[in-house]
XYZ file of C-alpha atoms in Angstrom:
730
model
C 4.190 -3.885 8.061
C 4.843 -0.730 9.938
C 2.852 2.301 10.363
C 4.399 5.880 10.299
C 7.358 4.991 7.996
C 8.713 7.673 5.733
C 11.483 7.710 3.204
C 13.582 10.962 2.938
C 16.808 10.878 0.922
C 19.729 12.649 2.673
C 23.226 13.362 1.692
C 25.265 14.689 4.679
C 27.642 17.612 4.413
C 30.224 18.675 7.064
C 29.640 22.196 8.470
C 30.266 23.869 11.805
C 29.924 27.229 13.391
C 26.354 27.972 12.442
C 23.729 29.910 14.327
C 20.729 28.198 15.914
C 17.560 29.357 17.488
C 16.684 29.048 21.125
C 14.393 26.147 20.553
C 16.931 24.374 18.342
C 19.594 24.751 21.117
C 17.124 23.419 23.662
C 16.461 20.357 21.608
C 20.053 19.927 20.819
C 20.991 20.072 24.479
C 18.381 17.492 25.242
C 20.089 14.907 23.060
C 23.723 15.956 22.974
C 24.089 18.047 26.116
C 25.945 17.335 29.412
C 23.431 14.743 30.464
C 23.903 12.592 27.325
C 24.378 9.138 28.787
C 25.459 7.842 25.292
C 28.238 10.264 24.735
C 30.816 7.482 25.230
C 28.901 4.712 23.418
C 31.388 3.924 20.727
C 32.153 0.236 20.491
C 30.355 -2.711 18.987
C 30.112 -6.388 20.148
C 32.794 -8.697 18.698
C 30.046 -10.938 17.072
C 29.061 -8.087 14.723
C 32.453 -6.857 13.689
C 31.901 -8.322 10.144
C 28.642 -6.487 9.642
C 28.394 -3.481 7.295
C 27.214 -1.212 10.103
C 25.861 -1.539 13.594
C 23.346 0.738 15.437
C 24.997 1.294 18.737
C 21.647 2.515 20.170
C 18.287 3.657 19.001
C 15.919 5.619 21.257
C 12.299 6.520 20.441
C 10.076 8.806 22.555
C 6.360 9.594 22.346
C 5.041 12.188 24.829
C 1.371 13.227 25.267
C 0.618 16.104 27.445
C -2.189 18.722 27.906
C -2.734 22.080 29.457
C -6.223 23.379 29.403
C -7.620 23.060 25.853
C -4.066 22.688 24.499
C -2.543 19.314 23.655
C 1.135 18.722 22.850
C 2.345 15.647 21.139
C 6.073 15.226 21.011
C 7.934 12.480 19.133
C 11.680 11.901 18.656
C 14.068 9.286 17.348
C 17.830 9.163 17.987
C 20.226 6.793 16.430
C 24.028 6.295 16.595
C 25.360 4.064 13.805
C 29.021 2.898 13.412
C 30.212 2.349 9.813
C 32.228 -0.786 9.389
C 32.875 -1.075 5.650
C 32.902 0.830 2.451
C 29.324 -0.143 1.631
C 28.105 1.538 4.713
C 30.237 4.581 4.062
C 28.639 4.759 0.592
C 25.183 4.124 2.042
C 25.449 6.931 4.559
C 27.134 9.346 2.066
C 23.868 9.072 0.118
C 21.324 7.495 2.435
C 17.745 7.358 3.458
C 16.620 8.368 6.940
C 13.817 6.373 8.510
C 10.912 8.239 10.236
C 12.218 11.673 9.464
C 9.523 14.308 9.525
C 6.890 11.665 10.489
C 3.428 13.031 11.262
C 1.541 11.678 14.252
C -1.750 12.508 12.461
C -1.192 10.384 9.427
C -0.748 6.659 9.090
C 1.756 5.054 6.680
C 2.481 1.478 5.812
C 5.871 0.012 6.474
C 8.110 -0.522 3.422
C 6.009 1.877 1.302
C 8.376 4.712 0.502
C 6.901 8.189 0.790
C 8.852 11.254 -0.232
C 8.723 14.184 2.143
C 8.264 17.800 0.946
C 11.451 19.680 1.581
C 10.103 22.525 3.592
C 10.497 21.817 7.274
C 7.429 22.704 9.474
C 7.695 24.653 12.692
C 8.377 22.346 15.544
C 10.612 19.902 13.515
C 14.253 19.720 14.515
C 16.968 17.617 13.020
C 20.480 17.186 14.398
C 23.290 15.373 12.716
C 26.905 14.898 13.668
C 29.815 12.715 12.605
C 32.193 11.304 15.216
C 35.678 10.587 13.770
C 37.791 7.831 15.002
C 40.060 10.310 16.885
C 37.066 11.580 18.752
C 36.566 14.757 16.795
C 32.836 15.676 16.389
C 31.574 17.518 13.410
C 27.909 18.855 13.538
C 26.046 19.305 10.437
C 24.049 22.510 9.651
C 20.933 20.752 8.489
C 18.875 23.903 8.372
C 21.129 25.885 6.071
C 22.983 23.179 4.096
C 20.008 21.010 3.191
C 18.726 21.565 -0.367
C 15.430 20.775 -2.190
C 15.613 18.553 -5.220
C 12.844 16.627 -6.837
C 10.616 17.354 -3.771
C 13.172 15.775 -1.484
C 15.362 17.226 1.252
C 18.986 16.432 0.523
C 22.181 16.992 2.461
C 25.640 16.064 1.319
C 28.616 14.736 3.325
C 32.149 14.144 2.146
C 35.199 12.311 3.644
C 33.213 9.697 5.550
C 35.517 6.845 6.516
C 35.184 3.302 7.689
C 35.021 3.533 11.571
C 33.193 6.877 11.643
C 30.005 7.188 13.670
C 26.756 8.910 12.496
C 24.708 10.269 15.388
C 21.456 11.890 14.471
C 18.138 12.908 16.008
C 14.760 13.784 14.762
C 12.488 15.788 17.127
C 9.041 16.954 16.427
C 6.513 18.962 18.595
C 2.946 19.202 17.501
C 0.716 21.387 19.601
C -3.044 21.690 18.854
C -6.354 22.418 20.539
C -9.113 19.937 21.136
C -12.379 20.001 23.200
C -13.481 16.581 21.940
C -12.213 13.014 21.687
C -9.130 12.585 19.426
C -7.417 9.454 18.294
C -3.743 9.672 17.570
C -2.664 7.558 14.666
C -1.542 4.080 15.607
C 2.187 3.147 15.711
C 3.095 -0.378 14.604
C 6.756 -1.207 14.345
C 9.058 -4.142 14.331
C 12.117 -3.850 16.651
C 14.761 -4.852 14.152
C 16.465 -2.665 11.657
C 18.513 -3.151 8.451
C 21.617 -3.247 10.845
C 22.009 -5.024 14.116
C 21.030 -2.905 17.165
C 23.132 -3.121 20.347
C 20.606 -1.161 22.569
C 17.082 -0.186 21.991
C 14.759 1.765 24.175
C 11.212 3.129 23.689
C 9.757 5.570 26.058
C 6.382 7.264 26.258
C 4.574 9.521 28.672
C 0.989 10.343 29.210
C -1.305 11.906 31.838
C -4.924 11.987 32.679
C -7.443 11.906 29.818
C -5.036 9.922 27.587
C -5.981 6.249 27.079
C -3.360 3.748 25.986
C -3.782 0.488 23.951
C -0.428 -1.164 23.810
C 0.961 -4.678 23.351
C 4.057 -6.541 22.281
C 3.955 -9.488 19.915
C 6.062 -12.232 18.503
C 8.449 -12.293 21.503
C 9.000 -8.565 21.798
C 9.659 -7.348 25.452
C 6.666 -6.122 27.402
C 5.994 -2.564 28.279
C 7.042 -1.567 31.838
C 5.824 1.348 33.918
C 8.331 3.783 35.322
C 7.425 5.432 38.621
C 7.191 9.270 38.467
C 6.877 11.979 41.071
C 3.699 13.322 39.663
C 0.445 11.450 40.318
C -1.157 12.404 37.033
C 1.946 11.606 34.958
C 2.564 8.015 33.664
C 5.782 6.978 31.990
C 6.461 3.643 30.400
C 9.426 1.975 28.618
C 10.237 -0.944 26.390
C 13.855 -2.014 26.358
C 15.685 -4.570 24.183
C 19.291 -5.396 23.345
C 21.281 -7.456 20.883
C 18.683 -7.245 18.095
C 19.748 -9.032 14.933
C 19.340 -7.241 11.688
C 16.355 -7.677 9.331
C 16.971 -8.190 5.702
C 13.878 -7.092 3.801
C 12.301 -9.897 1.849
C 9.834 -10.189 -0.856
C 6.530 -11.896 0.043
C 6.964 -11.399 3.771
C 4.932 -9.700 6.498
C 7.269 -8.493 9.262
C 4.444 -7.647 11.708
C 3.183 -11.169 11.593
C 6.492 -12.898 12.413
C 9.050 -10.541 13.910
C 9.178 -8.982 17.449
C 6.807 -6.130 17.184
C 5.118 -3.449 19.275
C 1.809 -1.667 18.547
C 0.078 1.161 20.289
C -2.534 3.853 20.018
C -3.146 6.719 22.312
C -6.740 8.154 22.485
C -7.570 11.482 24.125
C -11.038 11.898 25.761
C -11.742 14.689 28.265
C -14.836 13.302 29.913
C -16.908 10.222 30.197
C -19.259 11.464 27.504
C -16.484 11.553 24.911
C -15.127 8.222 26.097
C -18.504 6.639 25.354
C -18.620 8.091 21.782
C -15.028 7.330 20.937
C -14.607 4.990 17.938
C -11.986 2.963 19.805
C -11.550 0.068 22.300
C -10.654 2.158 25.237
C -9.359 0.761 28.534
C -11.543 1.246 31.625
C -9.251 3.908 33.112
C -6.391 6.079 31.930
C -3.894 4.324 34.255
C -4.708 0.905 32.745
C -2.809 -0.228 29.666
C -5.224 -2.118 27.367
C -3.414 -5.012 25.693
C -6.388 -7.027 24.241
C -9.916 -6.698 22.887
C -12.591 -9.226 23.837
C -15.425 -10.356 21.445
C -17.961 -8.726 23.906
C -16.124 -5.410 23.427
C -16.281 -5.774 19.684
C -19.958 -6.501 19.728
C -20.656 -3.666 22.156
C -18.794 -0.959 20.164
C -20.191 -1.905 16.733
C -23.769 -2.403 18.069
C -23.736 1.205 19.166
C -22.071 2.433 15.977
C -23.554 0.352 13.200
C -27.317 0.767 13.695
C -28.946 0.826 10.199
C -30.106 4.290 9.300
C -30.462 6.955 6.555
C -32.764 5.426 4.009
C -31.597 6.001 0.471
C -34.759 6.730 -1.478
C -33.015 7.008 -4.835
C -32.066 3.360 -4.748
C -35.657 2.341 -4.165
C -36.826 4.342 -7.056
C -34.034 2.802 -9.249
C -35.029 -0.734 -8.304
C -38.698 -0.037 -8.837
C -38.033 1.042 -12.317
C -36.002 -2.046 -12.965
C -38.666 -4.305 -11.467
C -36.125 -6.584 -9.894
C -37.428 -9.198 -7.471
C -34.567 -11.624 -7.109
C -32.560 -10.762 -3.959
C -29.151 -11.437 -5.379
C -29.883 -9.336 -8.429
C -31.399 -6.680 -6.200
C -28.357 -6.414 -3.963
C -26.003 -6.411 -6.951
C -27.888 -3.758 -8.852
C -28.171 -1.551 -5.678
C -24.412 -1.849 -5.004
C -23.384 -0.655 -8.476
C -26.045 1.974 -8.557
C -24.773 3.473 -5.253
C -21.213 3.245 -6.469
C -22.210 5.635 -9.147
C -24.685 7.662 -7.109
C -22.159 8.339 -4.297
C -18.917 8.244 -6.191
C -18.288 7.992 -9.854
C -20.752 10.842 -10.930
C -18.569 13.158 -8.947
C -15.238 11.954 -10.269
C -15.270 14.328 -13.265
C -15.751 17.284 -10.926
C -12.757 16.236 -8.917
C -10.595 16.256 -11.972
C -11.961 19.628 -13.048
C -11.095 21.061 -9.607
C -7.596 19.601 -9.514
C -6.900 20.916 -13.010
C -7.811 24.424 -11.742
C -10.611 24.853 -14.175
C -13.132 25.594 -11.415
C -12.646 26.241 -7.660
C -15.747 24.382 -6.538
C -17.573 22.476 -9.351
C -19.514 20.353 -6.821
C -21.893 23.323 -6.420
C -23.562 22.301 -9.614
C -24.804 19.050 -7.940
C -27.780 18.891 -5.670
C -26.105 16.344 -3.566
C -22.934 16.166 -1.466
C -20.207 13.772 -2.804
C -19.055 13.383 0.761
C -22.317 12.011 2.069
C -21.058 8.326 2.170
C -17.314 8.528 2.305
C -15.959 5.630 4.449
C -16.518 1.825 5.028
C -18.304 2.288 8.303
C -20.853 4.802 6.805
C -21.294 2.370 3.988
C -22.273 -0.410 6.507
C -24.864 1.845 8.162
C -26.477 2.980 4.941
C -26.418 -0.273 2.935
C -27.433 -2.081 6.108
C -30.576 0.109 6.158
C -31.314 -0.884 2.583
C -30.918 -4.566 3.436
C -33.081 -4.327 6.578
C -35.818 -2.572 4.701
C -35.773 -5.229 1.976
C -35.699 -7.956 4.597
C -32.506 -9.369 3.232
C -30.498 -11.199 5.907
C -26.893 -10.063 6.418
C -24.033 -10.059 8.903
C -21.240 -7.531 9.490
C -17.757 -9.027 9.053
C -15.051 -7.629 11.357
C -11.632 -8.434 9.971
C -7.954 -7.506 10.009
C -5.643 -7.437 7.120
C -3.305 -10.414 6.814
C -0.171 -8.249 7.138
C -1.281 -6.949 10.503
C -1.728 -10.290 12.358
C -4.663 -12.315 13.608
C -8.041 -11.040 14.714
C -7.174 -12.726 18.001
C -4.581 -9.998 18.556
C -7.001 -7.146 17.757
C -5.911 -4.088 19.694
C -6.529 -0.997 17.551
C -10.027 -0.122 16.161
C -8.464 1.670 13.137
C -6.947 -1.576 12.021
C -10.425 -3.106 11.566
C -11.944 -3.674 8.199
C -15.693 -4.142 7.948
C -17.485 -6.104 5.169
C -21.044 -6.885 4.662
C -21.970 -10.591 4.115
C -25.389 -11.060 2.512
C -26.793 -14.417 3.683
C -28.418 -15.719 0.498
C -28.148 -19.279 -0.826
C -24.918 -18.125 -2.557
C -23.573 -15.545 -0.056
C -22.504 -12.178 -1.408
C -19.711 -9.968 0.150
C -19.710 -6.140 -0.236
C -16.907 -3.818 0.602
C -17.087 -0.055 0.613
C -16.863 0.926 -3.053
C -14.146 2.512 -5.144
C -14.376 3.314 -8.823
C -13.491 -0.240 -9.793
C -14.731 -2.452 -6.898
C -17.086 -5.373 -7.597
C -19.613 -7.404 -5.690
C -17.895 -10.456 -4.142
C -14.599 -8.766 -4.293
C -12.968 -9.079 -0.863
C -9.608 -7.374 -0.336
C -6.866 -9.926 -0.977
C -5.395 -8.810 2.336
C -8.573 -10.090 3.999
C -9.083 -13.401 2.101
C -8.663 -16.431 4.208
C -8.365 -14.586 7.419
C -10.159 -15.424 10.738
C -12.972 -12.961 11.357
C -15.810 -12.102 13.645
C -19.359 -12.031 12.261
C -21.929 -9.745 13.912
C -25.650 -10.253 13.517
C -28.941 -9.153 15.053
C -31.879 -11.233 16.247
C -34.126 -8.176 16.344
C -33.067 -4.562 16.244
C -29.580 -4.720 17.911
C -26.437 -6.647 17.098
C -26.463 -9.308 19.748
C -24.538 -12.139 18.286
C -20.823 -12.597 17.552
C -19.175 -15.684 16.177
C -15.758 -16.669 14.921
C -15.594 -17.558 11.263
C -13.253 -17.337 8.331
C -13.410 -15.423 4.898
C -13.091 -17.432 1.669
C -10.006 -17.255 -0.367
C -10.087 -16.839 -4.178
C -8.278 -19.512 -6.268
C -5.440 -18.983 -8.680
C -7.898 -19.504 -11.572
C -10.138 -16.794 -10.176
C -7.249 -14.291 -10.586
C -6.258 -14.606 -14.171
C -4.203 -12.737 -16.671
C -4.290 -13.801 -20.348
C -2.349 -12.349 -23.188
C -2.435 -13.296 -26.888
C 0.750 -11.963 -28.545
C 1.300 -11.969 -32.317
C 4.873 -11.315 -33.303
C 5.974 -10.792 -36.876
C 9.088 -9.429 -38.679
C 9.504 -7.335 -41.761
C 11.271 -8.653 -44.894
C 14.530 -7.450 -43.642
C 14.049 -9.090 -40.161
C 15.052 -5.834 -38.625
C 11.778 -4.451 -37.529
C 9.180 -6.426 -35.347
C 5.493 -5.772 -35.080
C 3.979 -6.800 -31.808
C 0.163 -7.042 -31.220
C -1.083 -7.870 -27.669
C -4.606 -8.646 -26.597
C -4.815 -8.622 -22.769
C -7.631 -9.915 -20.552
C -7.544 -9.793 -16.716
C -10.033 -10.872 -14.066
C -10.320 -11.156 -10.330
C -7.588 -9.394 -8.306
C -5.346 -9.400 -11.417
C -7.213 -6.671 -13.044
C -6.876 -4.291 -10.070
C -3.168 -3.870 -10.737
C -4.000 -3.072 -14.332
C -6.715 -0.504 -13.822
C -4.245 2.162 -12.380
C -2.479 3.902 -15.239
C -4.590 2.247 -17.893
C -7.977 3.603 -17.086
C -8.643 7.347 -17.089
C -11.824 8.799 -15.665
C -13.541 9.233 -18.996
C -13.475 5.417 -19.541
C -15.513 4.531 -16.541
C -17.298 7.783 -15.685
C -18.986 8.012 -19.093
C -19.655 4.288 -18.990
C -21.703 4.942 -15.778
C -23.372 8.047 -17.147
C -24.707 5.909 -20.020
C -25.677 2.949 -17.778
C -27.611 5.038 -15.301
C -28.714 7.803 -17.617
C -27.221 10.566 -15.536
C -26.008 13.911 -16.876
C -22.359 14.502 -17.439
C -20.782 17.469 -15.707
C -21.048 19.660 -18.715
C -24.707 18.929 -19.118
C -25.244 20.422 -15.641
C -24.106 23.796 -16.786
C -26.071 26.647 -18.205
C -25.500 27.330 -21.927
C -23.388 30.419 -21.188
C -21.266 28.604 -18.569
C -20.931 25.635 -20.731
C -19.468 27.798 -23.459
C -16.868 28.999 -21.091
C -15.779 25.754 -19.676
C -16.363 23.092 -22.229
C -13.194 23.849 -24.265
C -11.155 23.657 -21.028
C -12.720 20.374 -20.014
C -12.053 18.867 -23.517
C -8.500 20.069 -23.201
C -8.202 18.226 -19.884
C -9.482 15.062 -21.444
C -7.039 15.248 -24.281
C -4.207 15.952 -21.757
C -5.092 12.991 -19.667
C -5.299 10.685 -22.716
C -1.863 11.918 -23.938
C -0.289 11.370 -20.565
C -1.780 7.820 -20.386
C -0.326 7.023 -23.827
C 3.067 8.353 -22.854
C 3.109 6.438 -19.637
C 1.968 3.104 -21.141
C 4.600 3.410 -23.849
C 7.319 3.888 -21.234
C 5.801 1.026 -19.236
C 5.890 -1.231 -22.272
C 9.482 -0.318 -23.064
C 10.414 -1.167 -19.454
C 8.576 -4.514 -19.398
C 10.180 -5.663 -22.615
C 13.668 -4.203 -21.907
C 13.519 -2.107 -24.991
C 15.044 1.410 -25.357
C 12.488 2.752 -27.775
C 9.234 1.464 -29.350
C 7.279 3.227 -32.154
C 3.714 3.588 -33.342
C 2.339 2.613 -29.887
C -1.400 2.135 -29.796
C -3.660 1.292 -26.779
C -7.406 0.762 -26.892
C -9.742 -0.496 -24.167
C -12.318 -3.130 -25.082
C -14.139 -3.707 -21.735
C -13.494 -2.216 -18.308
C -14.595 -5.264 -16.386
C -16.105 -3.147 -13.546
C -19.349 -4.950 -13.103
C -18.257 -8.282 -11.679
C -15.302 -9.784 -9.903
C -15.057 -12.450 -12.594
C -15.546 -10.099 -15.571
C -12.554 -9.265 -17.689
C -10.864 -5.968 -18.145
C -9.571 -6.304 -21.659
C -7.586 -4.016 -23.885
C -5.217 -4.217 -27.064
C -1.903 -2.830 -27.623
C 0.443 -2.798 -30.637
C 3.806 -1.272 -31.473
C 6.806 -1.595 -33.674
C 10.383 -1.930 -32.633
C 13.675 -2.074 -34.499
C 16.701 -4.131 -33.557
C 14.989 -5.990 -30.710
C 14.126 -9.669 -30.134
C 16.285 -10.645 -33.120
C 20.044 -10.920 -33.619
C 21.827 -11.773 -36.814
C 24.144 -14.782 -36.712
C 25.798 -15.080 -40.056
C 23.074 -16.003 -42.676
C 20.839 -16.984 -39.807
C 19.014 -15.048 -37.089
C 18.369 -15.749 -33.444
C 14.936 -14.871 -32.178
C 14.458 -14.285 -28.404
C 10.917 -15.498 -28.260
C 11.154 -16.196 -24.476
C 11.387 -12.432 -23.693
C 7.821 -11.917 -25.021
C 6.540 -13.042 -21.525
C 8.551 -10.162 -20.104
C 11.036 -10.442 -17.176
C 10.570 -13.154 -14.536
C 11.909 -13.464 -11.100
C 15.610 -14.113 -11.191
C 16.600 -15.495 -7.774
C 19.887 -14.629 -6.169
C 21.886 -17.091 -4.029
C 20.734 -15.151 -0.961
C 17.046 -15.561 -2.144
C 17.512 -19.340 -2.465
C 18.605 -19.491 1.248
C 15.243 -18.204 2.445
C 14.023 -19.314 5.920
C 10.938 -17.046 6.166
C 7.401 -18.213 5.419
C 5.998 -16.821 2.138
C 3.084 -14.398 2.176
C 1.783 -13.487 -1.291
C -1.029 -11.052 -1.934
C -3.240 -13.543 -3.717
C -3.029 -16.726 -5.770
C -2.867 -16.091 -9.487
C -2.404 -17.424 -12.938
C -0.854 -16.203 -16.166
C -1.565 -17.477 -19.615
C 0.249 -16.577 -22.750
C -0.412 -17.560 -26.378
C 2.334 -16.396 -28.677
C 2.094 -16.714 -32.385
C 5.167 -16.092 -34.607
C 5.012 -16.103 -38.352
C 8.125 -17.671 -39.839
C 9.547 -15.366 -42.541
C 9.564 -16.773 -46.088
C 12.914 -18.512 -46.892
C 13.642 -19.613 -43.402
C 13.102 -22.668 -41.278
C 13.220 -22.899 -37.409
C 15.433 -24.939 -35.009
C 15.507 -25.094 -31.235
C 11.776 -25.239 -30.541
C 12.250 -28.146 -28.092
C 13.820 -25.862 -25.565
C 10.458 -24.122 -25.110
C 8.806 -27.353 -23.919
C 8.926 -27.147 -20.202
C 6.675 -28.868 -17.524
C 7.185 -28.029 -13.743
C 4.159 -28.560 -11.597
C 3.971 -29.074 -7.926
C 1.746 -28.192 -4.955
C 2.895 -24.579 -4.794
C 2.771 -23.579 -8.408
C 3.624 -24.454 -11.941
C 5.253 -23.311 -15.126
C 4.224 -25.294 -18.255
C 5.018 -24.254 -21.789
C 4.590 -25.909 -25.257
C 5.902 -24.907 -28.629
C 4.028 -26.275 -31.747
C 4.886 -25.764 -35.423
C 1.712 -25.192 -37.548
C 2.566 -24.524 -41.203
C 4.440 -21.303 -41.344
C 3.514 -20.301 -37.796
C 4.905 -21.171 -34.357
C 2.454 -21.293 -31.443
C 3.775 -21.014 -27.972
C 1.438 -21.791 -25.060
C 2.632 -20.702 -21.653
C 0.976 -21.069 -18.301
C 2.424 -20.017 -14.877
C 0.469 -20.414 -11.552
C 0.958 -19.292 -7.965
C -1.526 -21.735 -6.263
C -1.810 -20.172 -2.818
C -1.491 -16.891 -1.021
C 0.708 -18.598 1.607
C 3.394 -21.167 1.691
C 5.389 -22.347 4.718
C 9.107 -21.896 4.280
C 9.491 -25.677 3.967
C 7.843 -25.286 0.537
C 10.162 -22.704 -0.695
C 12.419 -25.152 -2.656
C 9.143 -26.209 -4.573
C 8.417 -22.573 -5.405
C 12.075 -22.184 -6.581
C 11.523 -25.003 -9.073
C 8.812 -23.215 -11.136
C 10.269 -19.730 -10.603
C 13.558 -20.916 -12.105
C 11.690 -22.660 -14.896
C 9.907 -19.299 -15.720
C 13.126 -17.331 -15.597
C 15.000 -19.861 -17.757
C 12.132 -19.582 -20.403
C 12.846 -15.833 -20.832
C 16.453 -16.737 -21.861
C 15.519 -19.276 -24.427
C 16.063 -18.487 -28.103
C 15.017 -20.001 -31.402
C 17.168 -20.099 -34.615
C 15.824 -18.928 -37.967
C 17.875 -20.868 -40.469
C 18.262 -19.584 -44.079
C 17.024 -22.127 -46.561
């Protein structure tokens, strides 16, 4: 995965003769002026002549400079791309720029598209030109010809031809003032692109008070220092050539396997700020730090994770409950604090966002931001555990997509978890509205970790260990589907009872739960007042109708969104009489079920008339499965899935009076191997058909040598969706 990756849709339009500001001309001259060493870079290697397009060169620059209290961070990217076929012409007539308008003060995950607001900030400059085959250069007026549409910045180009070259740059200057330590957001990037790259260069420049963590991984070239005339200025480069293209793959972590570089720059004016920085800093500014030792991990977190801030309310809560068992005590405290610090304020957040009140938090006597990140959680919950004399360790981990803990380089990539050392250990992560005790992020499961522990008051022990991995049966989705037809066999009624547990339910929470489902559940459980109950009688009379209207609006939007989702999942244009009802939220245990029921009616779907008979597409009731292309089947990469998981379906179909069934044997499938399985069975019981279906992904990782085994059960599942049953007229 890559950090600082934005998606911005662009359509290029020819334009010339436009006016530019002094700064725009300065930046343009920097890239395209008389000193442009790439002005004659026009040809591609013979080996890539059959590619769709080739990147002739890609240059990236990161400059960090200061003057007094002022800091200036400058980033730029320049690419020159030769279009070699009609697909590339189409792609770049309506294409997506990478890294356009990237902010250095925000981190973004690679391959997660983020749309950029159209309005360009001061200090951003974009240059685009097209070089025709006869050498004619046409510069695009990005500033005046770009348009805003659907919160995207778009530009149009016509008359692109095979053989044309696109040359563009993105330049950003971000000045700001800082007296204290400041960590710039990390940059993590693979070298490869969607097209082959002939020449790649990365440069960055720093000076005194800027500390650099940088390393190359998976065979990427090492960073080299470039001599400069100024003693306090340091310049570095990373250079590579003949980089093959990278085709984006499902279930793959680029940062783990492809040539990659990662770096972070940290600014600290004095030794005092260096000591307090939440970072693994090099000893001196002129040293590039390329690894982090276990001793450094222990030292940093011993200083930062000292248990403090006693939470008196949790003590009172536990006293009232008279809980003595440590497992029950930790569990009760976690869920209580989830409400105390988070869910009881959620309603106020919605009220503010809806514009009902400017600052509804003023009606509470406690700040909702008092415990607002994972590290603060470690400090405060650690204090509770210490006071209760419950043994614990601090887990230091990295997400699977970011590589091994042995390659730890950037502190911001660290995730911390509490491990409670009881006979059956408990794991606690910083809470969200739906998190549970013993719920470890699937991106951390199975990873190598460091555990930190204290013999007395300070963390003084660090050991290498490994986090457990949930099984495919721990992460389960179950659906009971009842499918029936009306007398004319033209309208179907579908009832679905869904139950999800483990990591499977996390994907279901978003879009299905609205705040009233879980906030009011917590209000009742912990006997806390709802927001409206905090208001005076007069204020309540003013705001209660607005808050009720907000709830109604959220409910209507949920129902509308879920109806569209259901239509999409089943491949249906329109369903009617859609109903959705939650049975249990499943928020108080990793193995508890989030359950809900849905029902709808649909006409002219699932059933097709065939003379006096009818064809019923029962296989479609498990919704679309993965349909592998020939290219997918040739996979050579290892397989990284988020978590192992299982799916169970029980489908009941009532046979209409006057008909019998044929073709049930096609629904009996059994594919089971070490990577996964797809097993289904059809049984005729009186006037009903029962289909039992089970699909399992048994591990979160498979070596590429096991890919053919995965293909077996993936193909079986996809084939099931295409199977049909015949209703024969008696």
